[in-house]
XYZ file of C-alpha atoms in Angstrom:
685
model
C 16.637 38.717 -13.397
C 13.236 37.529 -14.598
C 14.930 34.547 -16.264
C 17.141 33.769 -13.252
C 16.928 30.027 -12.716
C 19.116 27.533 -10.896
C 19.426 24.076 -12.426
C 19.194 21.628 -9.527
C 20.918 18.244 -9.593
C 21.388 15.499 -7.043
C 24.672 17.014 -5.826
C 23.521 20.659 -5.803
C 23.207 20.860 -2.031
C 26.535 19.114 -1.485
C 28.247 21.646 -3.766
C 26.632 24.509 -1.891
C 27.685 23.150 1.508
C 31.271 22.679 0.349
C 31.984 26.409 0.677
C 31.117 26.220 4.382
C 33.137 23.109 5.254
C 36.351 23.557 7.218
C 39.000 20.849 7.624
C 41.491 21.624 10.397
C 43.830 18.754 9.625
C 47.387 19.969 9.023
C 46.503 23.591 9.755
C 47.856 26.076 12.306
C 45.564 27.031 15.187
C 44.080 30.530 15.163
C 41.517 32.540 17.074
C 38.168 33.287 15.454
C 39.795 36.504 14.273
C 42.386 34.376 12.367
C 45.240 35.340 14.725
C 47.721 32.478 15.102
C 47.800 31.024 18.629
C 51.175 30.394 20.306
C 49.939 28.616 23.481
C 46.734 26.618 23.978
C 47.726 24.895 27.231
C 48.071 27.653 29.834
C 46.195 30.897 30.418
C 48.067 34.183 30.732
C 49.119 34.753 34.375
C 51.096 37.233 36.442
C 53.814 34.759 37.389
C 53.608 30.990 37.074
C 51.547 30.786 40.305
C 49.921 34.176 39.983
C 46.413 35.318 39.036
C 45.024 34.936 35.503
C 44.977 38.200 33.598
C 41.833 39.583 31.994
C 43.825 40.656 28.967
C 44.127 37.001 27.864
C 41.869 37.393 24.824
C 42.442 33.785 23.705
C 41.227 32.449 27.060
C 38.195 34.729 26.997
C 37.258 33.823 23.446
C 37.727 30.073 23.937
C 35.812 29.800 27.205
C 33.087 32.254 26.210
C 32.443 30.306 23.027
C 32.328 27.065 25.007
C 29.841 28.593 27.462
C 27.503 29.376 24.569
C 27.824 26.208 22.491
C 24.388 24.876 23.410
C 21.104 25.975 21.929
C 17.628 25.021 23.176
C 16.757 21.511 22.065
C 13.517 20.939 20.233
C 10.466 20.738 22.523
C 9.509 17.594 20.626
C 11.632 15.526 18.229
C 14.761 16.489 20.193
C 16.362 13.070 19.757
C 17.137 12.882 16.058
C 19.565 11.752 13.392
C 19.839 12.696 9.740
C 21.432 11.996 6.380
C 21.703 13.510 2.916
C 20.362 11.865 -0.196
C 18.472 12.331 -3.416
C 14.970 11.829 -4.703
C 14.458 10.427 -8.202
C 11.134 10.814 -9.982
C 9.895 7.589 -11.594
C 7.019 9.052 -13.615
C 5.621 12.472 -14.324
C 2.951 13.780 -11.962
C 2.118 16.673 -14.307
C -1.477 15.466 -14.550
C -1.920 16.142 -10.835
C 0.489 18.918 -9.764
C 2.614 21.760 -11.102
C 5.390 21.049 -8.582
C 8.551 21.434 -10.679
C 10.467 18.500 -9.216
C 7.549 16.187 -10.063
C 7.311 16.957 -13.785
C 10.037 15.124 -15.714
C 10.831 11.435 -15.077
C 14.437 10.999 -14.020
C 14.618 14.372 -12.251
C 17.024 14.160 -9.309
C 16.377 16.421 -6.314
C 18.755 16.653 -3.328
C 17.137 15.910 0.044
C 18.000 16.013 3.719
C 16.099 13.589 5.957
C 15.879 13.671 9.736
C 14.463 10.805 11.802
C 13.570 11.420 15.429
C 11.788 10.369 18.595
C 8.956 12.660 19.659
C 8.972 12.585 23.454
C 12.488 12.107 24.813
C 15.264 14.631 25.303
C 18.230 14.762 22.963
C 20.198 12.461 25.269
C 17.541 9.766 25.582
C 17.630 6.307 24.009
C 16.696 5.471 20.426
C 14.600 2.374 21.118
C 11.941 3.666 23.503
C 8.276 3.158 22.622
C 7.479 6.332 20.733
C 6.248 7.867 17.519
C 9.161 8.558 15.196
C 9.510 11.672 13.119
C 10.229 11.279 9.398
C 11.008 14.731 7.974
C 12.356 15.327 4.462
C 13.609 18.627 3.040
C 13.623 18.718 -0.781
C 15.995 21.335 -2.213
C 14.081 22.055 -5.430
C 14.644 24.638 -8.154
C 11.470 26.381 -6.922
C 12.628 26.569 -3.311
C 12.633 24.250 -0.323
C 9.758 21.825 0.111
C 9.427 20.125 3.505
C 7.427 16.933 3.952
C 7.291 16.761 7.742
C 5.700 13.539 8.917
C 5.902 10.549 11.241
C 6.188 6.771 10.999
C 2.507 6.482 11.997
C -0.190 7.810 9.644
C -2.502 9.330 12.283
C -2.085 11.518 15.352
C -3.407 11.855 18.902
C -5.440 15.037 18.477
C -7.640 16.715 15.898
C -6.962 20.385 16.598
C -3.660 22.227 17.002
C -5.050 23.990 20.082
C -4.682 20.684 21.962
C -1.016 20.152 21.098
C 0.421 21.852 24.222
C -1.914 19.730 26.380
C -0.823 16.504 24.704
C 2.883 17.275 25.054
C 2.539 18.487 28.645
C 0.788 15.204 29.448
C 3.278 12.884 27.735
C 6.486 14.628 28.841
C 8.059 13.729 32.221
C 5.769 14.756 35.043
C 6.848 18.227 36.236
C 6.937 17.491 39.965
C 9.805 14.976 39.609
C 10.860 15.009 35.909
C 10.078 11.264 35.642
C 9.833 9.228 33.435
C 12.156 10.176 30.598
C 11.143 9.363 27.015
C 8.155 7.284 28.063
C 4.379 7.489 27.918
C 4.011 4.897 30.698
C 2.832 7.245 33.431
C -0.272 8.807 34.965
C -0.567 12.120 33.168
C -0.370 10.696 29.661
C -2.964 8.004 30.245
C -5.198 10.454 32.095
C -5.020 12.650 28.986
C -5.871 9.674 26.742
C -8.866 8.618 28.818
C -10.228 12.167 28.852
C -9.461 13.001 25.219
C -10.812 9.975 23.434
C -10.066 11.268 19.947
C -6.636 9.737 20.717
C -7.969 6.140 20.529
C -6.781 5.316 17.015
C -3.313 6.767 17.537
C -2.898 4.999 20.867
C -3.641 1.665 19.203
C -0.791 2.363 16.784
C 1.454 3.503 19.633
C 0.831 0.257 21.509
C 1.618 -1.736 18.376
C 5.025 -2.781 17.072
C 5.068 0.336 14.862
C 6.187 2.337 17.908
C 9.335 0.217 18.396
C 10.730 0.320 14.869
C 13.669 -1.977 14.147
C 15.625 0.865 12.590
C 15.104 3.950 10.449
C 15.732 1.956 7.265
C 12.803 -0.382 7.871
C 9.983 1.938 8.856
C 7.319 3.700 6.853
C 6.819 7.437 6.737
C 3.544 9.322 6.418
C 2.658 12.950 5.807
C -0.179 12.416 8.355
C -2.213 15.385 7.141
C -4.347 15.833 4.072
C -2.708 18.165 1.560
C -3.647 19.226 -1.965
C -2.129 18.631 -5.362
C -3.097 21.383 -7.817
C -2.403 21.020 -11.539
C -1.909 23.589 -14.286
C -5.643 23.656 -15.002
C -6.351 24.603 -11.377
C -7.852 21.207 -10.574
C -7.279 20.201 -6.962
C -7.075 16.723 -5.458
C -6.772 15.810 -1.802
C -3.605 13.811 -1.134
C -1.854 11.904 1.629
C 1.873 11.149 1.334
C 3.495 7.766 2.006
C 7.135 6.669 2.265
C 7.551 2.906 1.809
C 10.940 1.340 2.692
C 12.232 -1.102 0.095
C 13.504 -3.431 2.832
C 10.020 -3.793 4.331
C 8.544 -2.669 7.654
C 10.041 -4.409 10.681
C 10.119 -3.868 14.430
C 11.804 -4.867 17.641
C 10.120 -6.829 20.416
C 9.554 -4.919 23.637
C 11.934 -6.862 25.876
C 14.601 -6.529 23.209
C 13.971 -2.784 22.796
C 14.389 -2.152 26.510
C 17.650 -4.078 26.651
C 19.022 -2.309 23.583
C 18.377 1.002 25.377
C 20.948 -0.077 27.948
C 23.374 -1.931 25.694
C 23.467 0.662 22.902
C 21.217 3.730 23.324
C 22.474 4.924 19.904
C 21.339 1.710 18.203
C 19.216 3.246 15.448
C 21.442 6.203 14.659
C 24.451 3.877 14.605
C 22.593 1.585 12.208
C 21.853 4.471 9.847
C 25.415 5.817 9.985
C 27.070 2.433 9.460
C 24.684 1.398 6.685
C 25.508 4.504 4.675
C 29.231 4.226 5.404
C 29.176 0.612 4.136
C 27.253 1.515 0.992
C 23.956 -0.060 2.096
C 21.984 3.054 1.231
C 18.468 3.230 2.729
C 15.775 3.506 0.040
C 12.149 4.573 0.300
C 9.547 4.905 -2.429
C 7.262 7.933 -2.291
C 3.613 7.700 -3.172
C 0.327 9.482 -2.676
C -3.260 8.580 -2.097
C -5.518 10.925 -4.068
C -9.191 11.810 -3.710
C -11.030 14.041 -6.152
C -12.704 17.077 -4.656
C -16.081 15.774 -5.799
C -15.562 12.653 -3.674
C -14.665 14.472 -0.448
C -17.790 13.346 1.430
C -18.268 9.828 0.064
C -16.399 8.044 2.886
C -17.479 6.994 6.366
C -14.674 9.141 7.813
C -13.759 12.792 7.356
C -10.754 12.982 5.052
C -9.527 16.109 6.878
C -9.444 14.386 10.293
C -5.770 13.802 11.272
C -6.764 10.966 13.607
C -8.002 8.983 10.588
C -6.231 7.239 7.721
C -7.476 6.398 4.260
C -7.443 2.594 3.938
C -5.184 1.676 1.035
C -7.649 -0.944 -0.166
C -10.165 1.884 -0.709
C -7.777 4.642 -1.808
C -4.664 3.011 -3.313
C -1.181 4.514 -3.048
C 0.316 5.681 -6.341
C 4.111 5.282 -6.192
C 5.985 7.883 -8.258
C 9.559 8.159 -6.984
C 12.333 6.922 -4.728
C 14.518 8.537 -2.092
C 18.023 7.172 -1.487
C 20.025 8.301 1.551
C 23.636 8.101 0.439
C 25.743 10.492 2.508
C 26.193 11.002 6.225
C 26.443 14.471 7.700
C 29.819 16.088 8.264
C 28.775 17.720 11.534
C 25.734 16.709 13.555
C 25.210 20.088 15.194
C 25.683 22.183 12.063
C 23.345 20.011 10.015
C 21.102 17.690 12.032
C 20.486 20.059 14.941
C 20.292 23.322 13.019
C 18.037 22.066 10.252
C 14.628 23.724 10.474
C 11.642 21.888 9.018
C 8.274 23.522 8.478
C 5.143 22.043 6.852
C 4.478 25.518 5.479
C 7.511 25.240 3.197
C 5.730 24.252 -0.011
C 6.194 24.799 -3.733
C 3.627 25.622 -6.424
C 1.322 22.671 -7.010
C 1.266 21.553 -3.357
C -1.142 23.298 -1.010
C -2.879 22.986 2.344
C -6.321 21.885 3.485
C -8.534 22.810 6.422
C -7.158 20.020 8.605
C -7.187 21.930 11.933
C -4.069 20.183 13.248
C -2.161 21.059 10.077
C -3.270 24.668 10.425
C -1.834 24.736 13.945
C 1.481 23.280 12.774
C 1.738 25.947 10.070
C 2.094 28.485 12.863
C 3.990 26.481 15.463
C 6.854 25.127 13.355
C 7.922 28.580 12.190
C 7.471 30.101 15.617
C 9.630 27.548 17.438
C 12.671 28.208 15.213
C 12.811 31.850 16.256
C 13.941 31.052 19.786
C 15.751 27.778 19.069
C 17.919 29.150 16.257
C 18.262 32.719 17.453
C 15.931 34.785 15.323
C 14.476 35.086 11.836
C 17.704 34.480 9.915
C 17.765 30.724 10.542
C 16.968 30.277 6.848
C 20.510 31.503 6.088
C 22.144 28.673 8.042
C 23.831 26.529 5.361
C 21.700 23.412 5.868
C 18.523 25.489 5.566
C 19.500 27.605 2.550
C 17.686 26.877 -0.708
C 19.907 25.857 -3.619
C 18.089 28.289 -5.887
C 18.355 32.113 -5.622
C 16.080 33.956 -3.205
C 15.233 37.671 -3.123
C 12.960 39.683 -0.822
C 12.848 42.802 1.332
C 13.452 41.085 4.666
C 16.353 42.699 6.498
C 18.577 42.653 9.574
C 18.103 40.602 12.768
C 20.562 38.488 14.736
C 23.338 36.785 12.720
C 22.327 38.229 9.366
C 24.670 36.854 6.704
C 23.232 38.218 3.471
C 24.684 41.565 2.424
C 21.829 43.296 0.639
C 23.121 46.049 -1.625
C 21.169 49.177 -2.498
C 18.821 51.335 -0.469
C 15.483 49.796 -1.395
C 13.876 47.375 1.059
C 10.177 47.857 0.443
C 7.455 47.045 -2.033
C 6.117 48.707 -4.156
C 8.859 51.042 -5.310
C 9.997 53.010 -8.341
C 13.649 53.559 -7.427
C 14.506 49.900 -8.135
C 11.947 49.393 -10.921
C 9.624 47.759 -8.352
C 12.048 44.887 -7.777
C 12.242 42.347 -6.384
C 9.005 41.910 -8.253
C 6.250 39.382 -7.718
C 5.657 36.464 -10.089
C 2.544 35.246 -11.794
C 1.539 31.610 -11.582
C 2.899 31.146 -15.100
C 6.240 32.539 -13.928
C 6.329 30.131 -10.990
C 4.712 32.294 -8.333
C 2.875 30.450 -5.566
C -0.860 31.055 -5.798
C -3.046 29.625 -3.047
C -5.814 27.337 -4.193
C -9.028 29.424 -4.377
C -11.086 27.200 -2.109
C -14.608 28.452 -1.498
C -15.152 28.893 2.245
C -18.369 29.858 3.999
C -19.736 29.509 7.506
C -20.064 31.281 10.824
C -17.107 32.132 13.024
C -17.284 29.457 15.697
C -15.239 27.357 18.108
C -16.633 23.895 17.564
C -15.807 20.477 16.166
C -17.412 19.049 13.067
C -19.735 16.141 13.789
C -17.814 14.217 11.126
C -14.779 14.262 13.460
C -16.584 12.663 16.412
C -16.235 8.976 15.554
C -13.285 8.023 17.747
C -13.376 4.236 17.654
C -14.238 2.897 14.181
C -10.704 3.180 12.796
C -9.166 1.996 16.056
C -11.330 -1.107 15.605
C -10.272 -1.349 11.933
C -6.634 -1.337 13.046
C -7.292 -4.079 15.616
C -9.150 -6.211 13.069
C -6.192 -5.886 10.684
C -3.583 -7.253 13.085
C -2.228 -10.797 13.052
C -2.560 -12.880 16.212
C 0.971 -12.091 17.339
C 0.533 -8.384 16.671
C -2.631 -8.404 18.788
C -0.788 -10.085 21.643
C 1.961 -7.469 21.441
C -0.673 -4.710 21.667
C -2.222 -6.306 24.751
C 1.209 -6.697 26.325
C 2.070 -3.057 25.556
C -1.143 -1.782 27.133
C -0.533 -3.976 30.160
C 2.990 -2.614 30.577
C 2.110 1.045 30.010
C -1.137 1.211 31.962
C 0.410 -1.022 34.626
C 2.867 1.821 35.305
C -0.026 4.177 36.132
C -0.412 4.748 39.886
C -3.996 5.970 39.768
C -6.442 3.059 39.819
C -9.132 5.436 38.566
C -7.102 6.280 35.452
C -6.353 2.592 34.816
C -10.071 1.844 34.971
C -10.923 4.743 32.652
C -8.422 3.480 30.073
C -9.822 -0.065 30.186
C -13.385 1.215 29.807
C -12.340 3.472 26.914
C -10.623 0.759 24.903
C -13.479 -1.661 25.406
C -15.087 0.434 22.665
C -12.331 -0.905 20.403
C -12.413 -4.533 21.519
C -14.044 -5.823 24.677
C -11.950 -8.983 24.909
C -8.757 -6.974 24.519
C -9.849 -4.577 27.254
C -10.788 -7.483 29.548
C -7.321 -8.991 29.199
C -5.756 -5.595 29.902
C -7.963 -5.198 32.976
C -6.738 -8.521 34.334
C -3.140 -7.412 33.896
C -3.488 -3.966 35.515
C -5.715 -4.903 38.435
C -9.007 -3.194 37.605
C -12.528 -4.351 36.853
C -13.324 -5.767 33.429
C -15.488 -3.514 31.273
C -19.218 -4.072 31.578
C -21.757 -1.704 30.035
C -19.567 -0.632 27.134
C -20.603 -0.937 23.494
C -17.838 -2.287 21.254
C -17.438 -0.706 17.829
C -19.422 -2.755 15.297
C -16.758 -2.395 12.553
C -15.885 -5.752 10.966
C -13.700 -4.516 8.117
C -9.936 -4.935 8.066
C -7.076 -3.434 6.075
C -4.266 -5.913 5.297
C -1.930 -3.004 4.466
C -1.849 -2.119 8.169
C -0.325 -5.406 9.325
C 3.437 -5.902 9.361
C 2.733 -9.585 8.749
C 2.139 -8.563 5.122
C 5.453 -6.763 4.580
C 8.430 -8.026 2.560
C 11.524 -9.801 3.897
C 15.094 -9.767 2.632
C 18.368 -10.971 4.160
C 20.330 -7.972 2.848
C 21.837 -5.667 5.510
C 20.772 -7.897 8.418
C 23.453 -8.641 11.006
C 24.599 -12.087 12.131
C 26.715 -12.687 15.198
C 29.155 -15.587 14.755
C 29.884 -17.053 18.214
C 33.237 -18.748 17.922
C 36.262 -20.096 19.781
C 39.360 -22.030 18.809
C 39.351 -25.482 17.159
C 36.379 -24.852 14.857
C 35.864 -26.505 11.472
C 37.523 -23.991 9.189
C 36.063 -25.159 5.890
C 32.528 -25.231 7.279
C 32.719 -21.766 8.827
C 34.432 -20.225 5.825
C 31.734 -21.522 3.463
C 28.902 -20.333 5.717
C 30.328 -16.837 6.212
C 30.987 -16.524 2.469
C 27.343 -17.387 1.785
C 26.118 -14.843 4.319
C 28.182 -12.077 2.762
C 27.136 -13.058 -0.752
C 23.574 -12.283 0.319
C 24.564 -8.882 1.715
C 24.405 -10.016 5.338
C 26.703 -8.224 7.778
C 28.859 -10.561 9.858
C 30.374 -9.829 13.274
C 32.789 -12.350 14.765
C 32.217 -12.639 18.527
C 34.865 -14.322 20.642
C 36.247 -14.581 24.142
C 38.619 -11.722 23.343
C 39.460 -9.506 20.404
C 41.890 -10.919 17.891
C 42.547 -14.242 16.224
C 40.813 -17.576 16.791
C 42.078 -20.612 14.900
C 40.349 -23.610 13.404
C 41.582 -27.188 13.428
C 42.814 -26.719 9.860
C 44.809 -23.594 10.751
C 42.237 -21.099 9.395
C 42.528 -17.828 11.315
C 39.450 -15.674 11.954
C 39.622 -12.249 13.617
C 37.081 -11.569 16.366
C 35.922 -7.946 16.142
C 33.575 -8.203 19.142
C 33.644 -9.958 22.514
C 30.865 -11.222 24.753
C 31.405 -8.077 26.840
C 31.404 -5.519 24.024
C 28.238 -6.739 22.312
C 24.981 -8.478 23.154
C 22.479 -10.844 21.489
C 19.885 -8.054 21.224
C 22.205 -6.252 18.792
C 22.016 -9.062 16.213
C 19.281 -10.206 13.861
C 20.490 -13.817 13.992
C 23.180 -15.971 15.581
C 25.500 -18.539 14.001
C 26.761 -20.714 16.835
C 30.126 -22.281 16.003
C 31.478 -22.823 19.504
C 34.958 -24.177 20.118
C 37.486 -23.985 22.908
C 38.601 -21.067 25.061
C 41.002 -20.257 27.896
C 38.087 -19.995 30.323
C 35.844 -22.692 28.897
C 33.165 -22.457 31.566
C 32.719 -18.705 31.024
C 32.842 -19.148 27.256
C 30.105 -21.790 27.441
C 27.993 -19.623 29.749
C 28.234 -16.640 27.411
C 27.217 -18.634 24.332
C 24.283 -20.213 26.154
C 23.139 -16.745 27.278
C 23.291 -15.463 23.703
C 21.292 -18.470 22.474
C 18.624 -18.127 25.162
C 18.125 -14.409 24.497
C 17.896 -14.834 20.737
C 15.528 -17.760 21.129
C 13.046 -15.887 23.330
C 13.153 -12.935 20.926
C 12.028 -15.279 18.133
C 15.226 -14.845 16.119
C 16.824 -17.392 13.762
C 19.727 -19.379 15.197
C 22.022 -21.569 13.129
C 24.236 -24.237 14.692
C 27.470 -25.404 13.089
C 28.447 -29.033 13.551
C 30.685 -27.922 16.422
C 27.849 -25.909 17.986
C 25.398 -28.716 18.648
C 26.511 -29.185 22.255
C 25.698 -25.533 22.988
C 22.170 -25.995 21.673
C 21.681 -28.985 23.950
C 22.902 -27.014 26.959
C 20.653 -24.006 26.219
C 16.923 -23.393 26.684
C 16.351 -23.351 22.913
C 14.102 -25.995 21.433
C 13.933 -27.654 18.041
C 11.420 -25.807 15.917
C 10.899 -22.844 13.583
C 14.011 -20.805 12.888
C 16.414 -23.299 14.463
C 18.714 -24.627 11.713
C 21.380 -27.319 12.161
C 24.402 -27.961 9.949
C 24.851 -31.555 11.101
C 23.953 -33.905 8.224
C 22.481 -30.950 6.330
C 24.206 -30.110 3.021
C 21.744 -27.253 2.463
C 22.416 -25.569 5.821
C 23.831 -22.335 4.420
C 20.851 -21.657 2.148
C 18.290 -22.743 4.752
C 19.836 -20.471 7.338
C 19.916 -17.492 4.964
C 16.203 -18.055 4.318
C 15.609 -18.111 8.072
C 17.639 -14.922 8.537
C 15.476 -13.170 5.945
C 12.319 -14.102 7.870
C 13.765 -12.388 10.976
C 11.158 -13.632 13.505
C 9.413 -16.942 14.099
C 6.273 -15.984 15.967
C 4.963 -19.560 16.127
C 7.946 -20.568 18.256
C 7.059 -21.888 21.724
C 9.355 -19.989 24.085
C 7.716 -20.923 27.407
């Protein structure tokens, strides 16, 4: 038993789950007791019009099970979606940590990743303005390791004791349960104004980071400061980063709101379809590292969860890549029942005194006990480690493990003191022996009390269009606040970040401009914080081809072929589903109509035009699509037959508008425009 070891490969979790999968296709129906069912249409009655009989065990079992199919949704992160994948190590991290899955380059570790919204209920929309969860469970040969983070590197509060207050404030107000999945209301902004440690996080929340384009194009962060500990016992402080290979991209606010109505499942659908089509999302994993000796050399406290470590000061070391390559088989069994916990670590990864992290170490375990029905949630298939596990924990609701023998305590002699503990050399987890001294006290370190310097750093780092989006977001959110006093408090608070920004917000929300407020003197910026400095690719973006009959077949065929050669997804949008025909007889199948889709669901439009049975309605629909895409700064390409639709629309010649007429390079120029995604210098008014 001492040498018991499970070799873990990329498909280890899939193989384990296979024993729990059930496929009902072609099978006979049975009860849960495996009794074959003869009738599943009518309950057992005393006569065809008589009373239902209690002895109908099939009725009782079926309805009782249905009545108990729901479990409590998560208090936060209820709206989520997940996928399986694998993590491949690029280079050994042995110098920094003993974590087994980070030792040998090329090691493949199975993972399960869940993305989520923080505030809304499980039935809310994907594209609300919100922090997004980014949680990854690594099924390693040393046990499960959970990296439970968000798509924003900081948080609202510094101490876990404040978490219930934050969530009570941001959730729908209890007197009327309004608004759903939104921070644009009185209690949240009252909390912000009276808990000013939230300033940095709120700046991020008002930025485009809070309306991510999709899960495939957003960063992930561990948020907290953790430790790497190597074989020599040397500890380094670390922060974890996930960087998407497709770059970091967002929606615009008007677009996000409309998507919530047109397709509330927009982001989960994008993830599902991307994996189904073989466009596997990829993210590189890296860490920032600070030596223990350098803990106090910065102008911020490295343990403060409302602060980040600027990448220009502490660079990110990339060491591996996660690829999500398989959708779940059952959302409830996997996505809903998965239980993440930042306390699930492996040797070589340890905690710090970050007070918010310390609170999460209690809360995440505690919440599973009621949500998943007791302490045996670790035996649910999606939560089971792929390596063996042995302990003296027993019984409880839904226990699945059948422990043999009579010994369930430690120490013992009757079972040779097994299961026995392990030394560090044998792989046992040994907490880092941090020296701690001080008085027992409820207080906050003075090093945590700078609330505005990094909020100012974030503002300084934004491009002009990102700054305008932040001002617009504040104006929308605070404009929804009924209390004039709260609106004024918010304006006065954020004048500490930037006085001009706060003045513009004040004008929009009907309060006085800030006066006797001292703006943060920080002049530094961090280019890594701006999405203007991300990467752009055309691959996996979606183009809507707006088309009718009598189009130029050769022109359209060549353009669509070019799009697909670059990995661009193409949807054909017509007056009705089915075939449209070009002047040369080419037949194209429309898979969407102007009713079943919308311009906000595309990254770009290719306007072909043509003829239709109801020409006036056809023209109106195309012009609507053009106008929406234009004001959302998206690229629009016009075929030679589409020029008349441009002239009838509100679009203007300028950036991102590409014409095929007299342009032999149209296809390549339009692909380049598609890759850029947005043209912020476009004049839309």
